[in-house]
mmCIF file of C-alpha atoms in Angstrom:
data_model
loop_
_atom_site.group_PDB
_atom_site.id
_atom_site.type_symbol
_atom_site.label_atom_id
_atom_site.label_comp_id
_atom_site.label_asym_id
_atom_site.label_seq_id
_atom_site.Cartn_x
_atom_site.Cartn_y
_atom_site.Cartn_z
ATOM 1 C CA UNK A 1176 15.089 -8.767 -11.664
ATOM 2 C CA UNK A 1177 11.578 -8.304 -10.737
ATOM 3 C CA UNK A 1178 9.016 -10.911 -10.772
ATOM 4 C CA UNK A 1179 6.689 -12.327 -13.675
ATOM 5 C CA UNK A 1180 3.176 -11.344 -12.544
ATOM 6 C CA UNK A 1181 0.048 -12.450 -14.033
ATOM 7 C CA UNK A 1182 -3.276 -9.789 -13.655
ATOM 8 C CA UNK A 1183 -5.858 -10.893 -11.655
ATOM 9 C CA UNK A 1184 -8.712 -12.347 -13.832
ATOM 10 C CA UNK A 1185 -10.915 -9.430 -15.024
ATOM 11 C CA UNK A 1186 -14.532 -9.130 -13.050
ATOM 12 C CA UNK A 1187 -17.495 -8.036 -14.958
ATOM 13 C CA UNK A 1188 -18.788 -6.496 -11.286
ATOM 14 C CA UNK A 1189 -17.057 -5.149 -7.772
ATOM 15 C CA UNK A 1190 -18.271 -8.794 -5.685
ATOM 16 C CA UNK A 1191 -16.526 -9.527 -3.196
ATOM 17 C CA UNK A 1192 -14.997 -13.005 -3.801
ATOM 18 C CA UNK A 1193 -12.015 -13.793 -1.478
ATOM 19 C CA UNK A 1194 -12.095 -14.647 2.714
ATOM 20 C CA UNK A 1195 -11.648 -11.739 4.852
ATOM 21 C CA UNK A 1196 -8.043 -12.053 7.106
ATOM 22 C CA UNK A 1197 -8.442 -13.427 10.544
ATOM 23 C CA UNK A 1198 -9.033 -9.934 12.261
ATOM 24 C CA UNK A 1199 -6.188 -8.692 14.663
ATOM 25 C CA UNK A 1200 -7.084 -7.415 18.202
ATOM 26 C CA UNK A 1201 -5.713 -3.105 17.672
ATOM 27 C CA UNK A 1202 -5.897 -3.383 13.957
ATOM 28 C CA UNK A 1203 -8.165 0.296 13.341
ATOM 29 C CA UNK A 1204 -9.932 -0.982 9.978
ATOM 30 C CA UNK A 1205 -10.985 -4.528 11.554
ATOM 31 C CA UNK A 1206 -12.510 -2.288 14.119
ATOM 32 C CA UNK A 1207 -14.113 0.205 11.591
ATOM 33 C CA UNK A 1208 -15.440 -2.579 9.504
ATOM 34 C CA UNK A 1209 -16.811 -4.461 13.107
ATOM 35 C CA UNK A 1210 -18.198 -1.199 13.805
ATOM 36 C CA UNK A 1211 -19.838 -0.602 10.659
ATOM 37 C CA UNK A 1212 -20.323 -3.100 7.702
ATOM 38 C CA UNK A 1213 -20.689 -0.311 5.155
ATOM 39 C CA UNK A 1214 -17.380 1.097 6.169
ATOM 40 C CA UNK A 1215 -15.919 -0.045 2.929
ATOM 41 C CA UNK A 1216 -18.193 1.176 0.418
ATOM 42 C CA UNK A 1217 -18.511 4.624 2.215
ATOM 43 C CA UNK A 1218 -14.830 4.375 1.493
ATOM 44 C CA UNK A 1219 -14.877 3.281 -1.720
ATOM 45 C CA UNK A 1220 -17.090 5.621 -2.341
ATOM 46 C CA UNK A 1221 -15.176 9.215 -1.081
ATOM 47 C CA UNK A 1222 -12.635 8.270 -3.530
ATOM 48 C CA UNK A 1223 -15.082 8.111 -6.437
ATOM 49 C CA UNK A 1224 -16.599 11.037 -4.958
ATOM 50 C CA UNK A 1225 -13.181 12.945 -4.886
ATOM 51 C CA UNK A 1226 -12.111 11.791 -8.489
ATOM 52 C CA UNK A 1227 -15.712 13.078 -9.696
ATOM 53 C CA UNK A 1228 -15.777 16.602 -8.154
ATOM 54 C CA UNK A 1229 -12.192 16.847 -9.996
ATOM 55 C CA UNK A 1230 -9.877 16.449 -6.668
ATOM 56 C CA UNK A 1231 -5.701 14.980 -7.522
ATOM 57 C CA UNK A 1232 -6.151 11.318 -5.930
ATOM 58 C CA UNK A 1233 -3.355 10.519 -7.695
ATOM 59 C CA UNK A 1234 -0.374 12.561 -6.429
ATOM 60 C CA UNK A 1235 1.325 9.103 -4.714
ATOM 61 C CA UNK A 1236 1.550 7.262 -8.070
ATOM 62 C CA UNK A 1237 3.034 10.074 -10.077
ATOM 63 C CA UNK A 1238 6.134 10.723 -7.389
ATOM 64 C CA UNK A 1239 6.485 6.447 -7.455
ATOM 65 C CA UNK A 1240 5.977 6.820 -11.388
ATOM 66 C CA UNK A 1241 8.888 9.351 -11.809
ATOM 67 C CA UNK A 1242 11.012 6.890 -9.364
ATOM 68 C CA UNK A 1243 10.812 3.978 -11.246
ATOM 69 C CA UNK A 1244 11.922 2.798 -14.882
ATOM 70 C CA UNK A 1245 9.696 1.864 -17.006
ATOM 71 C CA UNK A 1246 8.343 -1.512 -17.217
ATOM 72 C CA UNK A 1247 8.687 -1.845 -13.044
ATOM 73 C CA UNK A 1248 6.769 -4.202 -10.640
ATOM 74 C CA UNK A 1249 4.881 -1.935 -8.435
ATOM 75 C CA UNK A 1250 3.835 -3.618 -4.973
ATOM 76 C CA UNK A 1251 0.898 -1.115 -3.640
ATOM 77 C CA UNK A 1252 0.449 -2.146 0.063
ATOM 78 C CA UNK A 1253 -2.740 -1.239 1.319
ATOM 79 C CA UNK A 1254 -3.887 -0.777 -2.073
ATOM 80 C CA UNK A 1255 -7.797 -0.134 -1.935
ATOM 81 C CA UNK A 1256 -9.554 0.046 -4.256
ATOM 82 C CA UNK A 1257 -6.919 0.470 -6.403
ATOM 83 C CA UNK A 1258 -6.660 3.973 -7.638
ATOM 84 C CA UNK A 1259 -2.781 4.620 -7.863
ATOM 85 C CA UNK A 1260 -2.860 1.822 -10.567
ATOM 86 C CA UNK A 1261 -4.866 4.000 -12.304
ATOM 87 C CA UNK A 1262 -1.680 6.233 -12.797
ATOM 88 C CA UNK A 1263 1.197 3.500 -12.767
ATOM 89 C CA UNK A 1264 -0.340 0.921 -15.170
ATOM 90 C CA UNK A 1265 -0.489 3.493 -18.420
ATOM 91 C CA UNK A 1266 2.369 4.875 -17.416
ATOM 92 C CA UNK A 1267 4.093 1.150 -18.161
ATOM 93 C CA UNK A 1268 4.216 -0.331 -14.977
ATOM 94 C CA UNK A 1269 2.854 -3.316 -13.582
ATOM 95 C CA UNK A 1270 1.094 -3.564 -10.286
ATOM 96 C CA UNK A 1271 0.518 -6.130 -7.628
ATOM 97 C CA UNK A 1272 -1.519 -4.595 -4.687
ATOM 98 C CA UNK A 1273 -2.605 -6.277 -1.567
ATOM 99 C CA UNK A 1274 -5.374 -5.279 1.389
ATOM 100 C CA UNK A 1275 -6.697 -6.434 4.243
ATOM 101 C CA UNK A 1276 -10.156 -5.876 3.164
ATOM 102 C CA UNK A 1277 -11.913 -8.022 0.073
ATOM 103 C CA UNK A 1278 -14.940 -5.683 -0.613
ATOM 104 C CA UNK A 1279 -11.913 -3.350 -1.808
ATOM 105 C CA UNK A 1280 -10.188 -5.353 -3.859
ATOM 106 C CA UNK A 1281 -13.432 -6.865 -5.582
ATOM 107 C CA UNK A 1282 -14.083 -2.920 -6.850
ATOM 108 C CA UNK A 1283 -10.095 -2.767 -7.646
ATOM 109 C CA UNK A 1284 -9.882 -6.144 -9.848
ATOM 110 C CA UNK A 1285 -13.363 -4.592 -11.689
ATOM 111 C CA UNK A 1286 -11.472 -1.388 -12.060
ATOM 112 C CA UNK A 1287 -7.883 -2.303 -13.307
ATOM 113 C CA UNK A 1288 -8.208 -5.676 -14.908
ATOM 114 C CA UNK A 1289 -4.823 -5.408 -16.046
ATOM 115 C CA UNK A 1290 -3.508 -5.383 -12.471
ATOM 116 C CA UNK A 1291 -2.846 -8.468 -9.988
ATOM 117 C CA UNK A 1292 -4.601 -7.561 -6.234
ATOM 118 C CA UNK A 1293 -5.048 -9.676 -3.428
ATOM 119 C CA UNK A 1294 -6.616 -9.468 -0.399
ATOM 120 C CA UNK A 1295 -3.696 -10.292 2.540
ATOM 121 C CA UNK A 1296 -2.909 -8.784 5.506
ATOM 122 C CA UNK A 1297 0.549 -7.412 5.477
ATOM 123 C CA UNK A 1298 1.917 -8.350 8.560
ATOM 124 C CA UNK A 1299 1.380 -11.882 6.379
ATOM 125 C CA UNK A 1300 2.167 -11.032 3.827
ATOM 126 C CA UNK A 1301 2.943 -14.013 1.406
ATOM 127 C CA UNK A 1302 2.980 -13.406 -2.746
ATOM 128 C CA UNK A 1303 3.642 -15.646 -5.179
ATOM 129 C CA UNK A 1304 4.489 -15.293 -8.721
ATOM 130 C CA UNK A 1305 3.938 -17.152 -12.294
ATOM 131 C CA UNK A 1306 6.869 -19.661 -11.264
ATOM 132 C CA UNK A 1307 5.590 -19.994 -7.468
ATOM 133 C CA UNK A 1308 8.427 -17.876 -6.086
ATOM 134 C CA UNK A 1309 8.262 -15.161 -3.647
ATOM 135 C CA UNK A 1310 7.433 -11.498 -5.700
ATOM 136 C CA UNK A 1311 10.219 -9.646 -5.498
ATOM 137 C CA UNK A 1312 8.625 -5.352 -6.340
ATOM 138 C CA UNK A 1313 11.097 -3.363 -7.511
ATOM 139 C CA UNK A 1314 9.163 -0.215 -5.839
ATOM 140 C CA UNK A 1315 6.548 -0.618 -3.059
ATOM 141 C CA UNK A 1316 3.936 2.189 -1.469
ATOM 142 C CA UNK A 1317 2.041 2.447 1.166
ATOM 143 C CA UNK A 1318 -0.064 5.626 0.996
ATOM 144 C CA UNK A 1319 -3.490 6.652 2.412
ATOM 145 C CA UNK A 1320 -2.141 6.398 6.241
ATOM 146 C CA UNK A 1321 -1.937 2.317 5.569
ATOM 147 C CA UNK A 1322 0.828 2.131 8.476
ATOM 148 C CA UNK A 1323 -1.595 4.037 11.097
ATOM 149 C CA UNK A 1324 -4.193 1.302 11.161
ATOM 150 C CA UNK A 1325 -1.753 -1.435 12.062
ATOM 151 C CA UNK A 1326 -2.295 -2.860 15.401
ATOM 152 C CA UNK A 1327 1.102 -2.342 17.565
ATOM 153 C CA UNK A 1328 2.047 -6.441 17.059
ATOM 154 C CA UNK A 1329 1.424 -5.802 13.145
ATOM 155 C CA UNK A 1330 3.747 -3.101 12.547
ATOM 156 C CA UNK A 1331 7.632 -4.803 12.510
ATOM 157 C CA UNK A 1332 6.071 -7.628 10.851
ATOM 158 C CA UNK A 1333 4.399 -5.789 7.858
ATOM 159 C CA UNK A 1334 8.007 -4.222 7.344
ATOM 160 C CA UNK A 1335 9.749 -7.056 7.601
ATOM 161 C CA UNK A 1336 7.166 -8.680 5.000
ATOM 162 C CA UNK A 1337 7.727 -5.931 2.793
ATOM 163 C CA UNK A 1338 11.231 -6.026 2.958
ATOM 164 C CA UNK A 1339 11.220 -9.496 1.708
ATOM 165 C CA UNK A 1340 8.544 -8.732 -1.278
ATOM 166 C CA UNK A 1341 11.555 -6.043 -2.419
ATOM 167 C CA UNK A 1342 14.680 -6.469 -5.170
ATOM 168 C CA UNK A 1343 17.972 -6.179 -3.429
ATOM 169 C CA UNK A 1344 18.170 -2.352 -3.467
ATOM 170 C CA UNK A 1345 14.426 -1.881 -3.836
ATOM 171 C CA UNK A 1346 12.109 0.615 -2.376
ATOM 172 C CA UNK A 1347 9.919 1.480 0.091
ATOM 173 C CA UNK A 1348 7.608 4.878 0.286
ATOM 174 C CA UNK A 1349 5.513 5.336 3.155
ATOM 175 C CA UNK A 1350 3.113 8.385 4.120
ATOM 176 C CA UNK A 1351 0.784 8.720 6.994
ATOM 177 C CA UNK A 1352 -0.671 11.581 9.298
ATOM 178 C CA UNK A 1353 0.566 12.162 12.591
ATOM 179 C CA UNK A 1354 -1.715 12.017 15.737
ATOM 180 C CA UNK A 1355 -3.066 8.460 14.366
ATOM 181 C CA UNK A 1356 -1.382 6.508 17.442
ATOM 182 C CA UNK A 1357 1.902 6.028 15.147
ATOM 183 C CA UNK A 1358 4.368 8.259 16.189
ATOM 184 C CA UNK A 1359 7.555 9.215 13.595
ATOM 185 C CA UNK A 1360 9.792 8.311 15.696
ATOM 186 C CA UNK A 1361 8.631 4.992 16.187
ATOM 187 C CA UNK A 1362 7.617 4.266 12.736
ATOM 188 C CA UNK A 1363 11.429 5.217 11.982
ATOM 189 C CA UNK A 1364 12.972 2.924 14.572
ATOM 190 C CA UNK A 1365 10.606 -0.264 13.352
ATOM 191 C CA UNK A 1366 11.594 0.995 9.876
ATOM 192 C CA UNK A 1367 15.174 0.441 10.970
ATOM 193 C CA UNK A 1368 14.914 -2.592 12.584
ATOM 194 C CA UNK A 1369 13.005 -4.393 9.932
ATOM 195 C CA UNK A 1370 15.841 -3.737 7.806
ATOM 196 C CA UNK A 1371 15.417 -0.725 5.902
ATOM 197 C CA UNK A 1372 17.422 2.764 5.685
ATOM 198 C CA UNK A 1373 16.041 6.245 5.926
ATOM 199 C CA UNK A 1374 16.681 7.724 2.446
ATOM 200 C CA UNK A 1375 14.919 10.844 2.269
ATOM 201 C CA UNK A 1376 12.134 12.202 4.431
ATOM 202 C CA UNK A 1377 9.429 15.036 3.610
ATOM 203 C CA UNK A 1378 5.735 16.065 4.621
ATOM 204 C CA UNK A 1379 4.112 15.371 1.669
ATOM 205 C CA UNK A 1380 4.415 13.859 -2.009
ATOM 206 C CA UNK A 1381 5.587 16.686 -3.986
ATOM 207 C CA UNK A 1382 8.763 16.430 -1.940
ATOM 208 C CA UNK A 1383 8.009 19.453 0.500
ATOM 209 C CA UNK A 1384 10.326 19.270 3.251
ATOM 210 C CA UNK A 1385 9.950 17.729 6.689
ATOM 211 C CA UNK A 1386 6.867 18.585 8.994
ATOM 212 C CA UNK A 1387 5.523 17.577 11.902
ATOM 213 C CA UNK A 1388 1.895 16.544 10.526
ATOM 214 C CA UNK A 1389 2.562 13.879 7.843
ATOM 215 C CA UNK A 1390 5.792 11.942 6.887
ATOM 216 C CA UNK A 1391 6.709 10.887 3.852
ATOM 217 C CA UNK A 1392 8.881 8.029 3.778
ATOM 218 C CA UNK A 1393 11.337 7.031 1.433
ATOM 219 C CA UNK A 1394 13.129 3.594 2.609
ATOM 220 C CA UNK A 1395 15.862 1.793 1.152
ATOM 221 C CA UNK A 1396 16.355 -1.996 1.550
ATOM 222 C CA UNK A 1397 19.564 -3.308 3.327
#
């Protein structure tokens, strides 16, 4: 059985109110954000951008939607600003996500109210629910190339921690981009080794099959 999750309490305005992670040497969005401090709200704001001009931001949480039963505990890892909830929670679900970056999940707690988010790193990952036990997601994502900004030393851990956040039987879907410094292969072998079985594979999320530019993932835990 999945966990009991409260929602994060609602916030009137996007303010970032939680510690940013201790930063990890190779990790590509600690650099981006060192680089440049506006790097999340550029971010932030493509995706309202996108949604505006009328783009489909949301083809991740309808293939996770029509995967899980109704009434599921959605982990998002590497959630953003939160716009797959926007999808999964009227479709019945509820939704836990977790980042690495708290400017993000200020805007997602203003935006989905009805959702839980925290900001963690996922190689750390540690969640808690209503009864101070580990969460336990029935169904967990990563989408938006999540996996590519790892550093190297993140990568087995952040599987391993997802692993544990997972039901007996749950699920992991993963998508990323090749030529981001993450090859298949390797993703597939830390995949393996962190405990999880290769269950279907494709190049994108309406289930097209395999390609060499982008992977999409779908893991089973052992």
């Amino acid at each position: 059985m999945a966990s009991n999750l409260s929602p994060s309490p609602g916030a009137s305005a996007p303010t970032p109110s939680d510690p940013r992670p201790a930063a990890t040497p190779g990790n590509q969005w600690d650099a981006a954000v060192t680089r440049d401090a506006a790097h999340a709200q550029r971010y932030a704001e493509r995706w309202r951008r996108l949604a505006a001009e009328g783009k489909d931001i949301l083809g991740e949480a309808r293939l996770i939607d029509a995967m899980a039963a109704r009434g599921s505990l959605i982990l998002d890892a590497g959630c953003g600003t939160g716009r797959l909830a926007a999808h999964l929670l009227p479709a019945g679900h509820r939704v836990v996500g977790v980042d690495l970056d708290p400017e993000l999940i200020a805007i997602a707690r203003a935006d989905h109210p009805a959702a839980r988010f925290e900001t963690q790193n996922l190689a750390r990952l540690d969640l808690l629910d209503d009864q101070g036990e580990r969460v336990r997601a029935d169904l967990a994502v990563s989408a938006g190339n999540v996996v590519a900004f790892f550093a190297e030393a993140e990568r087995r851990p952040a599987l391993e921690r997802l692993r544990e956040h997972l039901v007996p039987g749950g699920r992991l879907v993963v998508g990323f981009g090749s030529g981001r410094g993450y090859a298949v292969e390797d993703f597939l072998a830390d995949a393996d080794a962190s405990g999880f079985d290769l269950h279907h594979r494709f190049s994108t999320w309406d289930l097209r099959p395999p390609a060499e530019d982008f992977l999409v993932a779908v893991l089973g835990r052992r």
